[in-house]
Coordinates of C-alpha atoms in Angstrom, one line a residue:
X22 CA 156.1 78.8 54.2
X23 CA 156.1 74.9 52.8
X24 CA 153.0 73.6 52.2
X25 CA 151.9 71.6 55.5
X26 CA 153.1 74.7 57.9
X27 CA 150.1 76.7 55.5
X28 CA 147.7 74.0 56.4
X29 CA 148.1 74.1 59.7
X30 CA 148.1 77.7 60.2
X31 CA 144.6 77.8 57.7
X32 CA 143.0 75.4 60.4
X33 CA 143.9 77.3 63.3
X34 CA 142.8 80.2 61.9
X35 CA 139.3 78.8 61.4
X36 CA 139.4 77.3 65.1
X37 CA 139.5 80.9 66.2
X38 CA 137.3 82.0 63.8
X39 CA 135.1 79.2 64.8
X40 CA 135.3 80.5 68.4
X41 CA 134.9 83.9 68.1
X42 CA 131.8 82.9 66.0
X43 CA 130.5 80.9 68.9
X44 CA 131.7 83.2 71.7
X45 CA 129.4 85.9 70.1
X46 CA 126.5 83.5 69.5
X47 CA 126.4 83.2 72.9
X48 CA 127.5 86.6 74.5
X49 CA 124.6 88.2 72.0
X50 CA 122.2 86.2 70.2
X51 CA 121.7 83.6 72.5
X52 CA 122.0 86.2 75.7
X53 CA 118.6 86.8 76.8
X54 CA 117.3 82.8 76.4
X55 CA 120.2 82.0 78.3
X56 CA 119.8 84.5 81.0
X57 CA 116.2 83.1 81.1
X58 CA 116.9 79.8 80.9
X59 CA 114.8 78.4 84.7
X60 CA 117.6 75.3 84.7
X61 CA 120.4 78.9 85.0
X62 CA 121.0 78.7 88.8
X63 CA 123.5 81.3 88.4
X64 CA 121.4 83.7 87.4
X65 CA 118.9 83.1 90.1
X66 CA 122.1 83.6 92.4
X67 CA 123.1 86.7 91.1
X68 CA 119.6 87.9 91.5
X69 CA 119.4 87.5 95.3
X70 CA 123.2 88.6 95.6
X71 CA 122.4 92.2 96.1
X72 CA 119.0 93.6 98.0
X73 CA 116.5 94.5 96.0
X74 CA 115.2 98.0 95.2
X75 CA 111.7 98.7 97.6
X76 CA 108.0 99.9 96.7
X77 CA 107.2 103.0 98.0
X78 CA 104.1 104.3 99.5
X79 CA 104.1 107.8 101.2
X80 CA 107.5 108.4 100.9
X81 CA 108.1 104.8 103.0
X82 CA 108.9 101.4 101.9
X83 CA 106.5 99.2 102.0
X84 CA 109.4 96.4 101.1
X85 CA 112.8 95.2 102.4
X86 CA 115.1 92.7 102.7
X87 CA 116.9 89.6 105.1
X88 CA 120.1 87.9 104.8
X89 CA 119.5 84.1 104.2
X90 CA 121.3 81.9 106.9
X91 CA 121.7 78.8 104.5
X92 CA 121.2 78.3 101.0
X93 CA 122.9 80.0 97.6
X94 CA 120.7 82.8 97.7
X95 CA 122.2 85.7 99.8
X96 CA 119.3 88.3 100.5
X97 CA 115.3 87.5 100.2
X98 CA 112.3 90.1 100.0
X99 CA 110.6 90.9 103.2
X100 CA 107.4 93.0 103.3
X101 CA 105.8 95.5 106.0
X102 CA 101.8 94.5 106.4
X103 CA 102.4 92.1 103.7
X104 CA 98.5 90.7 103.7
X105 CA 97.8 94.4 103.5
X106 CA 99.9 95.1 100.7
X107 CA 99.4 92.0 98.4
X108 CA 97.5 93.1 96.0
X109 CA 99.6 96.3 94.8
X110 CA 102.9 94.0 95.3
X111 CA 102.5 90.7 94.3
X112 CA 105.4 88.7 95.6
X113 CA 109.0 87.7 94.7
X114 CA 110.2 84.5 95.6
X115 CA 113.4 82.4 95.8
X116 CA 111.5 79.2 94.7
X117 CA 108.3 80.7 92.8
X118 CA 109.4 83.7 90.9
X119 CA 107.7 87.1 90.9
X120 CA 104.2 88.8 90.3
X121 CA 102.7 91.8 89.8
X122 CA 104.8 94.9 90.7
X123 CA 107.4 92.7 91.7
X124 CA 107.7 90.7 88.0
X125 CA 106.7 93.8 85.7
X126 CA 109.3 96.7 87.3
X127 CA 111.8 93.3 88.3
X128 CA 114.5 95.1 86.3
X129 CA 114.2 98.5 88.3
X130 CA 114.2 96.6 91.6
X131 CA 117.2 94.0 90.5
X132 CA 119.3 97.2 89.3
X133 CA 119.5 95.3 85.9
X134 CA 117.0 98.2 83.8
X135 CA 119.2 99.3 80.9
X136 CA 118.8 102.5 82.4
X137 CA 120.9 101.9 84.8
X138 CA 123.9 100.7 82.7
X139 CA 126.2 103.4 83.3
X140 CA 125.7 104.1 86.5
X141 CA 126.3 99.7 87.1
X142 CA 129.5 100.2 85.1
X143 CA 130.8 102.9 87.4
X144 CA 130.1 101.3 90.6
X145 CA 131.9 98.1 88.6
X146 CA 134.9 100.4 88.3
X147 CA 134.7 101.9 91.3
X148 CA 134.3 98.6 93.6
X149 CA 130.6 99.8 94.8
X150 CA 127.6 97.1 95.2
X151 CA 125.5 96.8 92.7
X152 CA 121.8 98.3 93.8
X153 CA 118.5 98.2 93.0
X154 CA 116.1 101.2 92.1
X155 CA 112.8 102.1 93.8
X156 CA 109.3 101.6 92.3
X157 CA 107.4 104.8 93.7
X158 CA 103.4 104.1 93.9
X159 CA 100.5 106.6 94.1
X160 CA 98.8 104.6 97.0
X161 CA 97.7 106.1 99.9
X162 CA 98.6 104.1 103.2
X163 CA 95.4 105.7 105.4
X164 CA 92.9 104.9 102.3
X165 CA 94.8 101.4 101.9
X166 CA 94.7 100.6 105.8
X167 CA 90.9 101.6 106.0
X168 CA 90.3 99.8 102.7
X169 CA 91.4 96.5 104.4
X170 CA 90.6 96.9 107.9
X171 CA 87.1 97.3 106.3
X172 CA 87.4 94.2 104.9
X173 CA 88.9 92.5 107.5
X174 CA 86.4 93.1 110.2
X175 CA 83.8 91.8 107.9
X176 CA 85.5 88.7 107.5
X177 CA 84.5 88.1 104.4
X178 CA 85.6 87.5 100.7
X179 CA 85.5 91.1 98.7
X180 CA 87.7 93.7 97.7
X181 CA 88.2 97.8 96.8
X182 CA 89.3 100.0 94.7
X183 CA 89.9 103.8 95.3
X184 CA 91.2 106.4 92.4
X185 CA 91.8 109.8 92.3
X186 CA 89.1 111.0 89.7
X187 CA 91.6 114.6 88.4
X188 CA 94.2 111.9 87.8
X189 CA 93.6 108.3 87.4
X190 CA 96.3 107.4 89.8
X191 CA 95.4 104.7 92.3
X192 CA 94.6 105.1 96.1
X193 CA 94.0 101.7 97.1
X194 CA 93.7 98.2 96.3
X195 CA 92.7 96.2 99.3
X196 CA 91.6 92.1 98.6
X197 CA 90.5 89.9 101.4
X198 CA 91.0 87.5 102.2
X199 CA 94.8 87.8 101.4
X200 CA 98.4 86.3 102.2
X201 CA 102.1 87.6 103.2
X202 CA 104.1 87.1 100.6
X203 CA 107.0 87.1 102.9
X204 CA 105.9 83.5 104.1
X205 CA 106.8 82.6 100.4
X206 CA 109.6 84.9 99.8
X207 CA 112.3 82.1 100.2
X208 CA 113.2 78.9 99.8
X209 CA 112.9 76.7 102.9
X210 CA 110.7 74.3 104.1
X211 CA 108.6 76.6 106.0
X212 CA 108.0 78.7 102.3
X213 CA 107.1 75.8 100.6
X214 CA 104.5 74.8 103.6
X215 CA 103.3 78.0 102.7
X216 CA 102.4 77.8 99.2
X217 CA 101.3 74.2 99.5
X218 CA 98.5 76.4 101.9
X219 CA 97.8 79.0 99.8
X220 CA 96.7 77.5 97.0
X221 CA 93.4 77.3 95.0
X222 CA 93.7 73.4 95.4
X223 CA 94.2 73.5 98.9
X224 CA 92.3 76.7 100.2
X225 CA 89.1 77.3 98.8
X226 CA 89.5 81.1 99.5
X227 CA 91.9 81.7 97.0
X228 CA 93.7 84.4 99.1
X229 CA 96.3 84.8 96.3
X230 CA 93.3 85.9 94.0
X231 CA 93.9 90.0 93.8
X232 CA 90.1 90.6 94.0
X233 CA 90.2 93.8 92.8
X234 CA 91.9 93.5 89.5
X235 CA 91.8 90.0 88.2
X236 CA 88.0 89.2 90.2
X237 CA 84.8 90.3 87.8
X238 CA 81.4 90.2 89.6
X239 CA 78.1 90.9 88.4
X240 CA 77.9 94.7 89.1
X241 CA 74.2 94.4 90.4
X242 CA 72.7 97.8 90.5
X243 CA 75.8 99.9 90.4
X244 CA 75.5 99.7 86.8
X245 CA 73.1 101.9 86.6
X246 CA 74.9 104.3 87.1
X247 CA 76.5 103.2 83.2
X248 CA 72.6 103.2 81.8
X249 CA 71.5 106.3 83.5
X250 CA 74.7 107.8 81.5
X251 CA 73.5 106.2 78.7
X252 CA 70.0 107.4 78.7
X253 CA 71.4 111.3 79.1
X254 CA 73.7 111.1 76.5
X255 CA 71.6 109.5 73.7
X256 CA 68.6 112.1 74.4
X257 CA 66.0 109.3 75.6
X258 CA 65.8 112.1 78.5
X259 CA 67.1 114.9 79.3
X260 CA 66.9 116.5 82.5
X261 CA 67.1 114.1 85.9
X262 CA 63.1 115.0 86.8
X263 CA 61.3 114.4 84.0
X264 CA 59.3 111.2 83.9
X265 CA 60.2 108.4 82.3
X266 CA 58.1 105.9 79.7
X267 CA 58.2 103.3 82.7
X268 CA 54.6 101.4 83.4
X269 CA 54.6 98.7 86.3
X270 CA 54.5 96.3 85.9
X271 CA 56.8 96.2 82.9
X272 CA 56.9 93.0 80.8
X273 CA 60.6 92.4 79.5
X274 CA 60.6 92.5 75.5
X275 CA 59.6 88.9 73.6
X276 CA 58.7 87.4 77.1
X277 CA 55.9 86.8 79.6
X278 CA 58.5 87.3 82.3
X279 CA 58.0 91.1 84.2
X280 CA 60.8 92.3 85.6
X281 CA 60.8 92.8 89.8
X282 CA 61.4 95.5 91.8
X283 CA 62.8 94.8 95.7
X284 CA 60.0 95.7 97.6
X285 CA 57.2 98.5 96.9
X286 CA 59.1 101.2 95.9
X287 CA 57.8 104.1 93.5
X288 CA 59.0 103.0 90.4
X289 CA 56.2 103.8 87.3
X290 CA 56.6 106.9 85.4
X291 CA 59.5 107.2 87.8
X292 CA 62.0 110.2 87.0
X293 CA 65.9 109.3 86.4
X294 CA 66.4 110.8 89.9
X295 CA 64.2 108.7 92.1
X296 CA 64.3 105.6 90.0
X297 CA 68.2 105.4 91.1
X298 CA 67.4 107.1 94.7
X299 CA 65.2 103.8 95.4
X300 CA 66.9 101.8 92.5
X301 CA 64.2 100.8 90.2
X302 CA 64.7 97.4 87.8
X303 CA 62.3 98.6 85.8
X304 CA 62.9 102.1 85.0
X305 CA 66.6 101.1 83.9
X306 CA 65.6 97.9 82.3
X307 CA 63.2 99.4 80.3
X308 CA 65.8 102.3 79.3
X309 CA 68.5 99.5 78.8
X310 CA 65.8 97.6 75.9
X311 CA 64.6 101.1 74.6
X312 CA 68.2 102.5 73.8
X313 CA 69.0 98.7 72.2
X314 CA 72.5 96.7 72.5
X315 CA 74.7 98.8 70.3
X316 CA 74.3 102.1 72.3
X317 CA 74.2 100.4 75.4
X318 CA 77.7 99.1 74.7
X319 CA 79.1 102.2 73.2
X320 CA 78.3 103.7 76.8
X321 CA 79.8 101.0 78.6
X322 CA 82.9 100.6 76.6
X323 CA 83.8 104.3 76.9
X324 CA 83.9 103.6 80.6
X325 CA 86.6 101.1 79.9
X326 CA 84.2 98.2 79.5
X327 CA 85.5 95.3 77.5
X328 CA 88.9 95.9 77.7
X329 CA 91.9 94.7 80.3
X330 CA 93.7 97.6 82.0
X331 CA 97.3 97.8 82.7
X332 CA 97.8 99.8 86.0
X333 CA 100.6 98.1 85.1
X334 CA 99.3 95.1 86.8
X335 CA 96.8 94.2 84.4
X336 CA 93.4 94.0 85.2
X337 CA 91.0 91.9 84.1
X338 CA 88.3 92.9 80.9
X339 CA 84.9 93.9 82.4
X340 CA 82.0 92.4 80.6
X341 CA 79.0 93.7 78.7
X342 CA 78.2 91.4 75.5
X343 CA 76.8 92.1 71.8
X344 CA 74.0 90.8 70.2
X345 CA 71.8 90.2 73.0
X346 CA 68.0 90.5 72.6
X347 CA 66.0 93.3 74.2
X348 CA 65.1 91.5 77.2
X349 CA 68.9 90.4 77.6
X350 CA 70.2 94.0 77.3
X351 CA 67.2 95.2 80.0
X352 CA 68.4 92.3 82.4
X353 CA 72.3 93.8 81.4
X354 CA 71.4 96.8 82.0
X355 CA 70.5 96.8 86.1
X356 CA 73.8 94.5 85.5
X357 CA 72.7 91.1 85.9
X358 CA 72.7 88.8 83.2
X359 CA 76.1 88.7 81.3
X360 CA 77.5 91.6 82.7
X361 CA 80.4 91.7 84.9
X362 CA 83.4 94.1 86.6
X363 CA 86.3 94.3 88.0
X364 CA 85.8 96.4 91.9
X365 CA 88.5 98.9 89.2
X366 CA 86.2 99.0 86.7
X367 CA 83.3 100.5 89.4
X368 CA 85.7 102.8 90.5
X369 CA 86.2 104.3 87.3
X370 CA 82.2 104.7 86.2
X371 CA 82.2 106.7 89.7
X372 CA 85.3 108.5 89.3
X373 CA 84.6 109.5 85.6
X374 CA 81.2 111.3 86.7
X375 CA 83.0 112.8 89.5
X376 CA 85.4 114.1 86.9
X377 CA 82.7 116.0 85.2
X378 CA 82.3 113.2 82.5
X379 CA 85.9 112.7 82.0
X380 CA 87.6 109.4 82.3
X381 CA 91.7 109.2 83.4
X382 CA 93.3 106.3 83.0
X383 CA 93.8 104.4 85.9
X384 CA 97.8 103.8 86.9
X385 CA 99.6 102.8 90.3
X386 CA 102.9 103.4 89.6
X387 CA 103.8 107.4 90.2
X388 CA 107.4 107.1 89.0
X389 CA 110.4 104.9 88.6
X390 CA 113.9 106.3 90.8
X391 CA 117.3 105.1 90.5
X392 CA 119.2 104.0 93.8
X393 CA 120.6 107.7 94.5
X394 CA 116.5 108.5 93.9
X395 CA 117.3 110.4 90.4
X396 CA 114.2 109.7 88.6
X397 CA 114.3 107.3 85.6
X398 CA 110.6 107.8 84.7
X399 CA 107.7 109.6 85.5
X400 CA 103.8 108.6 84.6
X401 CA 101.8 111.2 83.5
X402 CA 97.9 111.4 83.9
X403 CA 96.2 110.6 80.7
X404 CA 93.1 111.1 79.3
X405 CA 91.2 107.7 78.3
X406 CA 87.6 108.8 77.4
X407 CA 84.4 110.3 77.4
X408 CA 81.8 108.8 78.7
X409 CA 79.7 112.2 79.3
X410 CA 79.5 115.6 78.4
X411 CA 80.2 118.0 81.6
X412 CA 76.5 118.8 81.5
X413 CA 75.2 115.0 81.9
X414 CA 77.6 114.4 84.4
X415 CA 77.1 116.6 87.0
X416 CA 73.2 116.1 86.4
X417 CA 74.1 112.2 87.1
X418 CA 75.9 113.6 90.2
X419 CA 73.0 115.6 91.4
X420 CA 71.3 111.7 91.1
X421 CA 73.9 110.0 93.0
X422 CA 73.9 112.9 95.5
X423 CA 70.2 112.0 96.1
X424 CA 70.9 108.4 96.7
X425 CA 73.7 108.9 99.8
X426 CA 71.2 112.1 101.1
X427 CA 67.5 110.3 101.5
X428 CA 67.9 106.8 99.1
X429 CA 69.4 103.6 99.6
X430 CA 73.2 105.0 100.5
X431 CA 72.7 107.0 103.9
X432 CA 74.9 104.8 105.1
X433 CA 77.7 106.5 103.4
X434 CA 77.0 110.1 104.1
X435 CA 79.9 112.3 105.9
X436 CA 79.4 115.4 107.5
X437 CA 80.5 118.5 105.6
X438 CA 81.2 116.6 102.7
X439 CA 79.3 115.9 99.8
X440 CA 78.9 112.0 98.9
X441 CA 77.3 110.9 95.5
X442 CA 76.6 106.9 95.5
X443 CA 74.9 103.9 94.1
X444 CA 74.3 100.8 96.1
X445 CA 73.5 97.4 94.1
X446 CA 73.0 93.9 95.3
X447 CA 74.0 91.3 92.4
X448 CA 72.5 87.9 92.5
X449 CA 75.5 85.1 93.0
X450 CA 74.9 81.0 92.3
X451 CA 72.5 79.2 89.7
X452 CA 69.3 80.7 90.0
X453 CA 70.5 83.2 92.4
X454 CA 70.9 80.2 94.9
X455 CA 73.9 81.6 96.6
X456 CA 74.1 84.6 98.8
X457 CA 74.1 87.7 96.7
X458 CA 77.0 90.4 96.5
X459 CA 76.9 93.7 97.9
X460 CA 78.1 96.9 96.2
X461 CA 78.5 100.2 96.6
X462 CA 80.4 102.9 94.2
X463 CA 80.6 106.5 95.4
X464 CA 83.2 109.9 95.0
X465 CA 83.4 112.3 97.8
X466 CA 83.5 115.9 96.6
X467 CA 85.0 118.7 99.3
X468 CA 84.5 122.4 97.6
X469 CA 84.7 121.9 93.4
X470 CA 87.3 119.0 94.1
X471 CA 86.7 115.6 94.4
X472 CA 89.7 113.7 95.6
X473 CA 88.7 110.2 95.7
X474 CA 86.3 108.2 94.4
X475 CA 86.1 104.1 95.8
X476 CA 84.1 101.0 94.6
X477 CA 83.5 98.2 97.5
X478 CA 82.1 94.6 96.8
X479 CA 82.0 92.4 99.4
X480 CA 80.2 88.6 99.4
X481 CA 79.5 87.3 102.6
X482 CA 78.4 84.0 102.8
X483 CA 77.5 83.8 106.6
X484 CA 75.2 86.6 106.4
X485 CA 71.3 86.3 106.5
X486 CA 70.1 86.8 103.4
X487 CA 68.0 89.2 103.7
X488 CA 70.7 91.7 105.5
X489 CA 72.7 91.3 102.8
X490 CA 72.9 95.1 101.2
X491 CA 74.8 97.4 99.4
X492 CA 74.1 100.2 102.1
X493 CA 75.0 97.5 105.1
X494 CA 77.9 96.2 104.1
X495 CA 79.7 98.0 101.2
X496 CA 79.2 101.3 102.0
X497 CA 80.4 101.8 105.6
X498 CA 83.4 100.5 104.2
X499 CA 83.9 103.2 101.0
X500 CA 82.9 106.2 103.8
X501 CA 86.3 105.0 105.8
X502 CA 88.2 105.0 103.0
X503 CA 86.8 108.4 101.4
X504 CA 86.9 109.4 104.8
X505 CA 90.8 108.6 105.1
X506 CA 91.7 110.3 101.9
X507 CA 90.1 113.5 102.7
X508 CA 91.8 113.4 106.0
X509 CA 95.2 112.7 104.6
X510 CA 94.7 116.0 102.6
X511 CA 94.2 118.1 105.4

């Protein structure tokens, strides 16, 4: 070959080379921030060419899909009781993208999971439609529907939380108010009328806000329930009926301020067991400053205070703060002050002293199923703490028995079953200048079993004032829905 034929050839061969190199680049390294890129329409088209996988609930789909009439975008998510459902789904949307559920198990739904290569490159072989997997949940539609009905009738802002206490799986998530997220699912006019509406800036009810995971209140006197615990298990006492070290009034450590109890209620010297049957400030405040900040947050923290959960929705960290002063940690302790939780987080201080002291981890997603329903994955219960020794926990039970049979939670009582609760009112606005938040946690227990166990906050700002209640308004609310999951057992 003469000399400028072996040019030639050299540089051609490195144009190939050159485009292999790049071809490569692309198809591998640059793969992923390509297929993310927002400005890649085709992506987006390929997503909505295929329906998408459903959530589950019950065996039935909670999800489903509608052919587009116009537009790129060939199928978009509907949803059955949508409002209902918001909280556990989140949306998907042509024009805003996806939350909760429907952004973190998006591969699953999309049929894109590297799980379900193989089975993607058969139906690619064989001529079949690509499909999307299911997302099975371990909701309960009757807890769910009395969970929101409950709020819904009040008509106003609160949400709850219901767990399985054996478990840690999830019974219900309600928020209210809430929204469809099939009035955003596509990408018309009408959808974005719809989001212009729902949000924050434009509706101060902020019915996208999932309440129940991503909303922390003051916990009011629900917590405690948390410094009761924390009393037992650091020996300050031992047994439910002894009396405690608790004069009234009681003047809060390093202040001339005494702390107030609602009304005249039999609070001095008052045992563990009646101070939380009437809730007394100063029995627990006085336990909170006696114990001191550190061992008051070790208790909290093994309920799962401090930390976000991931159910897998993640859930926003509960609050109970270090290096307060005694009079701080009293005012923490009855759960005012700094201290705040998710409606999640209260569930799972009554679920883990329904579970004898033992805390599950809380999850929502049962298991993962390919589109011929193989499953893919499958969650398994999990431990995540401690918070009480079997002994301390069912003598904390015997307490919160007390409060739903003669104290502040009758309201919550059911007949044949036994109902353990704690009611709490938390103080809402500068200088408690807005109309307070009303609480209730409670399990139900039917034999040795307790199947559920629910925390209800709801803040009504029409209310009078002074009917404002844990026992009025949250608790009627947790009997339906401890009611409903008994039922569905049957």
């Amino acid at each position: 070959m003469n000399k400028p034929l072996r040019r030639i050839a050299i540089f051609c061969g490195l144009l190939v080379l050159a485009l292999l190199i790049r071809d490569n680049w692309l198809q591998y390294v640059k793969a992923d921030t390509l297929r993310e890129d927002p400005d890649n329409r085709r992506v987006l088209i390929a997503r909505y060419a295929t329906p998408r996988g459903d959530i589950i609930v019950d065996g039935k789909s909670i999800t489903g899909h509608a052919e587009t009439t116009s537009g790129d975008f060939k199928y978009k998510r509907t949803y059955k009781d949508g409002a209902m459902w918001a909280p556990v789904t989140g949306f998907v949307s042509q024009s805003y993208g996806a939350t909760q559920l429907e952004s973190i198990e998006d591969g699953i739904l999309t049929g894109n999971d590297d799980r379900l290569f193989f089975r993607n490159t058969l139906d690619m072989l064989t001529g079949k439609p690509k499909e999307g997997g299911n997302v099975v949940t371990t909701l309960s539609a009757a807890a769910q529907k009395a969970a929101y009905d409950g709020l819904k009738k009040r008509g106003a802002k609160g949400a709850v939380a219901a767990i399985e206490p054996s478990t840690g799986k999830i019974l219900a998530l309600a928020s209210y108010p809430s929204y469809d997220p099939s009035s955003i699912a596509g990408g018309s006019d009408s959808d974005a009328e719809a989001w212009k509406k729902l949000d924050k800036k434009n509706n101060p009810d902020d019915p996208m806000l999932n309440r129940a995971l991503r909303e922390v209140y003051p916990p009011g006197s629900t917590f405690k329930v948390v410094t009761a615990a924390a009393a037992l298990e650091n020996g300050l006492y031992k047994t439910a009926d002894e009396k405690t070290d608790s004069p009234l009034p009681w003047t809060m450590p390093g202040t001339t301020t005494q702390l107030k109890n609602e009304g005249s209620i039999p609070c001095k010297n008052a045992t563990l067991r009646v101070a939380l049957q009437y809730s007394c400030n100063t029995v627990f405040g006085k336990v909170g400053s006696d114990l001191g900040n550190d061992k008051m947050l070790e208790e909290a923290k093994k309920f799962g205070f401090t930390e976000e959960q991931f159910t897998p929705v993640r859930s926003s960290a509960p609050v109970f703060s270090d290096d307060m002063n005694p009079s701080q940690t009293a005012l923490s302790s009855i759960g005012q002050y700094n201290t705040a939780a998710t409606p999640l987080q209260m569930a799972m201080v009554a679920s883990a002293v329904a579970n004898n002291g033992t805390l599950m981890k809380p999850y929502m997603v049962d298991s993962l199923q390919a589109p011929n329903l193989d499953t893919l994955e499958k969650t398994q219960p999990e431990k995540m703490s401690e918070p009480l020794s079997a002994e301390n926990a069912q003598i904390l039970q015997s307490m919160m028995e007390t409060v739903v049979q003669k104290g502040t939670g009758t309201t919550a009582q059911i007949d044949g079953v036994t109902v353990g609760g704690k009611t709490g009112t938390a103080q809402h606005g500068e200088n408690n200048s807005k109309n307070p938040y009303a609480w209730f946690i409670s399990y139900a227990k039917v034999g040795d079993s307790a199947p559920v166990a629910v925390a209800v906050v709801v803040q009504d700002d029409n209310a009078v004032r002074e009917n404002i209640s844990g026992s009025g308004l949250a608790a009627p609310i947790a009997k339906r829905v401890m009611e409903a999951v008994i039922d569905s057992k049957k």
